[in-house]
Amino acid sequence: TSTSSTAVLALAAVASAVPHQKRQNTCIVQTVMNPNTDQVAASINQWNTDVNTVNSFLNNAPNLIAANDPDALASATMTALTNAQDEPCQLMTLASQPDFSDGPAAFTCAVQDLMNVFQQHVLDNLMNIIANPGDTASVQSAVDDINGFRCCNVLPDASILWLDSADDNGISNQVPIAAAREDACSSIICTPFCDT
């Protein structure tokens, strides 16, 4: 549908919206249009690795902030950013599956929600931390914003996409079907944006 085509084009813009020195290619596993089952599995597995890497950074962020070591914080954030920048690549792969061109509604909602929130609330915040790791208040604000949107939007959306994609490809017992949550999610109350 035209909505799906627009979504994939918008996702390509999200994936390339990175600092100039990182523009060449931010995909760890390249985006595949109309992926086969093996490619869907590879995409879900890589996205899971990305999620876990960013979760690890966010779980350790309070210690990094308390240590007052801007260089260590910037380095850890760069690692998280590398994986976070890959997430839109995997999103584009899953969003381009032919069986999902017309829905289901929760799948389409999750794709659109990620397009709307990921750049501003995850990538931009990580880049802001790297740009000024010594500004503790700014760093804490960025981490809080990332946690809020990952817990309430990004990770639930990823879970919808992984489960629907795995079910459709008959690989639910071979790949992760739910995105792990960072520690902060245990204290953040969310209203699901996309109904499953």
mmCIF file of C-alpha atoms in Angstrom:
data_model
loop_
_atom_site.group_PDB
_atom_site.id
_atom_site.type_symbol
_atom_site.label_atom_id
_atom_site.label_comp_id
_atom_site.label_asym_id
_atom_site.label_seq_id
_atom_site.Cartn_x
_atom_site.Cartn_y
_atom_site.Cartn_z
ATOM 1 C CA THR A 1 0.000 0.000 0.000
ATOM 2 C CA SER A 2 1.050 3.597 -0.286
ATOM 3 C CA THR A 3 1.129 3.800 3.517
ATOM 4 C CA SER A 4 3.660 0.970 3.678
ATOM 5 C CA SER A 5 5.793 2.512 0.936
ATOM 6 C CA THR A 6 5.749 5.853 2.702
ATOM 7 C CA ALA A 7 6.650 4.132 5.978
ATOM 8 C CA VAL A 8 9.655 2.379 4.458
ATOM 9 C CA LEU A 9 10.897 5.604 2.832
ATOM 10 C CA ALA A 10 10.511 7.469 6.111
ATOM 11 C CA LEU A 11 12.406 4.720 7.911
ATOM 12 C CA ALA A 12 15.257 5.062 5.441
ATOM 13 C CA ALA A 13 15.450 8.726 6.376
ATOM 14 C CA VAL A 14 15.522 7.837 10.079
ATOM 15 C CA ALA A 15 18.297 5.286 9.531
ATOM 16 C CA SER A 16 20.457 7.841 7.726
ATOM 17 C CA ALA A 17 19.851 10.731 10.144
ATOM 18 C CA VAL A 18 23.148 10.448 11.988
ATOM 19 C CA PRO A 19 26.171 12.679 12.529
ATOM 20 C CA HIS A 20 28.147 13.496 9.365
ATOM 21 C CA GLN A 21 31.093 11.314 10.338
ATOM 22 C CA LYS A 22 28.754 8.302 10.660
ATOM 23 C CA ARG A 23 26.701 8.838 7.504
ATOM 24 C CA GLN A 24 28.241 6.164 5.292
ATOM 25 C CA ASN A 25 26.366 3.130 6.715
ATOM 26 C CA THR A 26 24.910 2.542 10.151
ATOM 27 C CA CYS A 27 23.472 -0.937 9.554
ATOM 28 C CA ILE A 28 25.177 -3.800 11.364
ATOM 29 C CA VAL A 29 22.967 -6.238 9.446
ATOM 30 C CA GLN A 30 21.913 -4.669 6.169
ATOM 31 C CA THR A 31 18.258 -3.914 5.468
ATOM 32 C CA VAL A 32 16.595 -6.472 3.189
ATOM 33 C CA MET A 33 13.472 -5.612 1.247
ATOM 34 C CA ASN A 34 10.889 -8.436 0.986
ATOM 35 C CA PRO A 35 12.962 -10.665 3.284
ATOM 36 C CA ASN A 36 12.795 -14.450 3.298
ATOM 37 C CA THR A 37 12.447 -16.436 6.531
ATOM 38 C CA ASP A 38 16.198 -16.640 7.176
ATOM 39 C CA GLN A 39 16.555 -12.893 6.651
ATOM 40 C CA VAL A 40 13.652 -12.185 9.016
ATOM 41 C CA ALA A 41 15.321 -14.372 11.644
ATOM 42 C CA ALA A 42 18.676 -12.617 11.163
ATOM 43 C CA SER A 43 16.982 -9.234 11.476
ATOM 44 C CA ILE A 44 15.131 -10.132 14.678
ATOM 45 C CA ASN A 45 18.287 -11.629 16.199
ATOM 46 C CA GLN A 46 20.339 -8.538 15.372
ATOM 47 C CA TRP A 47 17.636 -6.208 16.678
ATOM 48 C CA ASN A 48 17.597 -8.230 19.887
ATOM 49 C CA THR A 49 21.377 -7.736 20.207
ATOM 50 C CA ASP A 50 20.883 -4.009 19.593
ATOM 51 C CA VAL A 51 18.193 -3.794 22.266
ATOM 52 C CA ASN A 52 20.275 -5.663 24.821
ATOM 53 C CA THR A 53 23.312 -3.456 24.165
ATOM 54 C CA VAL A 54 21.309 -0.264 24.624
ATOM 55 C CA ASN A 55 19.614 -1.749 27.705
ATOM 56 C CA SER A 56 23.033 -2.493 29.194
ATOM 57 C CA PHE A 57 24.091 1.113 28.646
ATOM 58 C CA LEU A 58 20.903 2.460 30.222
ATOM 59 C CA ASN A 59 21.180 0.076 33.187
ATOM 60 C CA ASN A 60 24.726 1.300 33.798
ATOM 61 C CA ALA A 61 24.000 4.978 33.083
ATOM 62 C CA PRO A 62 23.420 5.920 36.760
ATOM 63 C CA ASN A 63 26.885 4.575 37.619
ATOM 64 C CA LEU A 64 28.469 6.336 34.653
ATOM 65 C CA ILE A 65 26.836 9.627 35.618
ATOM 66 C CA ALA A 66 27.833 9.255 39.283
ATOM 67 C CA ALA A 67 31.441 8.481 38.327
ATOM 68 C CA ASN A 68 31.708 11.955 36.770
ATOM 69 C CA ASP A 69 33.985 10.650 33.998
ATOM 70 C CA PRO A 70 32.808 12.312 30.768
ATOM 71 C CA ASP A 71 35.210 10.316 28.586
ATOM 72 C CA ALA A 72 33.971 6.968 29.894
ATOM 73 C CA LEU A 73 30.365 8.128 29.553
ATOM 74 C CA ALA A 74 30.914 9.319 25.978
ATOM 75 C CA SER A 75 32.609 6.036 25.047
ATOM 76 C CA ALA A 76 29.808 3.919 26.519
ATOM 77 C CA THR A 77 27.212 6.100 24.821
ATOM 78 C CA MET A 78 28.957 5.703 21.454
ATOM 79 C CA THR A 79 28.694 1.914 21.780
ATOM 80 C CA ALA A 80 24.988 2.239 22.553
ATOM 81 C CA LEU A 81 24.533 4.638 19.625
ATOM 82 C CA THR A 82 26.169 2.197 17.196
ATOM 83 C CA ASN A 83 23.578 -0.418 18.091
ATOM 84 C CA ALA A 84 20.690 2.030 18.336
ATOM 85 C CA GLN A 85 21.454 3.289 14.816
ATOM 86 C CA ASP A 86 21.091 -0.277 13.568
ATOM 87 C CA GLU A 87 17.578 -0.656 14.966
ATOM 88 C CA PRO A 88 15.895 1.314 12.133
ATOM 89 C CA CYS A 89 17.735 -0.943 9.648
ATOM 90 C CA GLN A 90 16.099 -3.999 11.167
ATOM 91 C CA LEU A 91 12.776 -2.181 11.424
ATOM 92 C CA MET A 92 12.890 -1.530 7.680
ATOM 93 C CA THR A 93 13.538 -5.216 6.985
ATOM 94 C CA LEU A 94 10.576 -6.373 9.073
ATOM 95 C CA ALA A 95 8.327 -3.572 7.784
ATOM 96 C CA SER A 96 8.962 -4.597 4.183
ATOM 97 C CA GLN A 97 7.614 -8.136 4.530
ATOM 98 C CA PRO A 98 5.013 -8.669 1.788
ATOM 99 C CA ASP A 99 2.524 -10.312 4.173
ATOM 100 C CA PHE A 100 2.344 -7.124 6.239
ATOM 101 C CA SER A 101 1.684 -4.607 3.457
ATOM 102 C CA ASP A 102 -1.907 -4.210 4.638
ATOM 103 C CA GLY A 103 -1.594 -4.760 8.362
ATOM 104 C CA PRO A 104 -2.364 -6.250 10.874
ATOM 105 C CA ALA A 105 -3.282 -3.055 12.657
ATOM 106 C CA ALA A 106 -0.930 -3.522 15.636
ATOM 107 C CA PHE A 107 2.004 -4.225 13.292
ATOM 108 C CA THR A 108 1.295 -1.103 11.226
ATOM 109 C CA CYS A 109 0.815 0.948 14.401
ATOM 110 C CA ALA A 110 4.153 -0.261 15.794
ATOM 111 C CA VAL A 111 6.008 0.642 12.586
ATOM 112 C CA GLN A 112 4.484 4.116 12.500
ATOM 113 C CA ASP A 113 5.063 4.727 16.204
ATOM 114 C CA LEU A 114 8.740 3.794 15.899
ATOM 115 C CA MET A 115 9.069 6.137 12.934
ATOM 116 C CA ASN A 116 7.587 8.936 15.018
ATOM 117 C CA VAL A 117 9.594 8.535 18.227
ATOM 118 C CA PHE A 118 12.886 6.752 17.597
ATOM 119 C CA GLN A 119 15.008 9.515 16.084
ATOM 120 C CA GLN A 120 13.997 12.255 18.526
ATOM 121 C CA HIS A 121 13.791 10.265 21.732
ATOM 122 C CA VAL A 122 16.571 7.697 21.296
ATOM 123 C CA LEU A 123 19.127 8.648 18.644
ATOM 124 C CA ASP A 124 19.055 12.406 19.232
ATOM 125 C CA ASN A 125 19.347 11.927 22.996
ATOM 126 C CA LEU A 126 22.329 9.583 22.613
ATOM 127 C CA MET A 127 24.002 12.085 20.275
ATOM 128 C CA ASN A 128 23.341 14.874 22.781
ATOM 129 C CA ILE A 129 25.040 12.870 25.539
ATOM 130 C CA ILE A 130 28.076 12.281 23.323
ATOM 131 C CA ALA A 131 28.209 15.983 22.428
ATOM 132 C CA ASN A 132 28.246 17.124 26.073
ATOM 133 C CA PRO A 133 28.977 14.221 28.443
ATOM 134 C CA GLY A 134 30.118 16.542 31.237
ATOM 135 C CA ASP A 135 26.716 18.243 31.618
ATOM 136 C CA THR A 136 25.225 15.960 34.259
ATOM 137 C CA ALA A 137 21.756 17.533 34.242
ATOM 138 C CA SER A 138 21.502 17.323 30.456
ATOM 139 C CA VAL A 139 22.771 13.737 30.439
ATOM 140 C CA GLN A 140 20.276 12.684 33.115
ATOM 141 C CA SER A 141 17.443 14.363 31.230
ATOM 142 C CA ALA A 142 18.441 12.550 28.030
ATOM 143 C CA VAL A 143 18.646 9.179 29.805
ATOM 144 C CA ASP A 144 15.241 9.738 31.420
ATOM 145 C CA ASP A 145 13.676 10.607 28.056
ATOM 146 C CA ILE A 146 15.229 7.564 26.391
ATOM 147 C CA ASN A 147 13.976 5.308 29.187
ATOM 148 C CA GLY A 148 10.467 6.714 29.034
ATOM 149 C CA PHE A 149 10.061 6.273 25.295
ATOM 150 C CA ARG A 150 11.871 2.935 25.110
ATOM 151 C CA CYS A 151 9.791 1.456 27.935
ATOM 152 C CA CYS A 152 6.455 2.765 26.671
ATOM 153 C CA ASN A 153 6.917 2.830 22.900
ATOM 154 C CA VAL A 154 10.081 1.382 21.373
ATOM 155 C CA LEU A 155 10.355 -1.936 23.205
ATOM 156 C CA PRO A 156 6.621 -2.787 23.157
ATOM 157 C CA ASP A 157 6.585 -1.890 19.440
ATOM 158 C CA ALA A 158 9.604 -4.093 18.756
ATOM 159 C CA SER A 159 7.899 -6.942 20.594
ATOM 160 C CA ILE A 160 4.828 -6.633 18.365
ATOM 161 C CA LEU A 161 6.984 -6.653 15.234
ATOM 162 C CA TRP A 162 9.123 -9.587 16.374
ATOM 163 C CA LEU A 163 6.176 -11.746 17.434
ATOM 164 C CA ASP A 164 4.074 -11.052 14.325
ATOM 165 C CA SER A 165 7.074 -11.579 12.038
ATOM 166 C CA ALA A 166 8.130 -14.774 13.799
ATOM 167 C CA ASP A 167 4.590 -16.177 13.785
ATOM 168 C CA ASP A 168 4.138 -15.356 10.099
ATOM 169 C CA ASN A 169 7.424 -17.064 9.207
ATOM 170 C CA GLY A 170 6.969 -20.078 11.502
ATOM 171 C CA ILE A 171 10.043 -19.256 13.594
ATOM 172 C CA SER A 172 8.495 -18.272 16.939
ATOM 173 C CA ASN A 173 10.461 -21.024 18.652
ATOM 174 C CA GLN A 174 13.750 -19.954 17.027
ATOM 175 C CA VAL A 175 14.013 -16.196 17.653
ATOM 176 C CA PRO A 176 13.214 -13.756 20.477
ATOM 177 C CA ILE A 177 9.564 -12.720 20.365
ATOM 178 C CA ALA A 178 9.688 -10.046 23.088
ATOM 179 C CA ALA A 179 12.192 -7.250 23.582
ATOM 180 C CA ALA A 180 13.848 -7.216 26.998
ATOM 181 C CA ARG A 181 13.204 -4.103 29.086
ATOM 182 C CA GLU A 182 15.883 -2.036 30.796
ATOM 183 C CA ASP A 183 15.767 -1.804 34.596
ATOM 184 C CA ALA A 184 14.055 1.595 34.566
ATOM 185 C CA CYS A 185 10.958 0.069 32.982
ATOM 186 C CA SER A 186 10.037 -1.557 36.297
ATOM 187 C CA SER A 187 9.194 1.885 37.683
ATOM 188 C CA ILE A 188 7.685 3.497 34.563
ATOM 189 C CA ILE A 189 3.934 3.151 34.125
ATOM 190 C CA CYS A 190 2.895 2.967 30.471
ATOM 191 C CA THR A 191 -0.336 2.900 28.562
ATOM 192 C CA PRO A 192 0.193 0.733 25.466
ATOM 193 C CA PHE A 193 0.302 2.891 22.352
ATOM 194 C CA CYS A 194 -0.395 0.028 19.939
ATOM 195 C CA ASP A 195 -2.909 -2.617 20.979
ATOM 196 C CA THR A 196 -1.781 -6.168 20.340
#
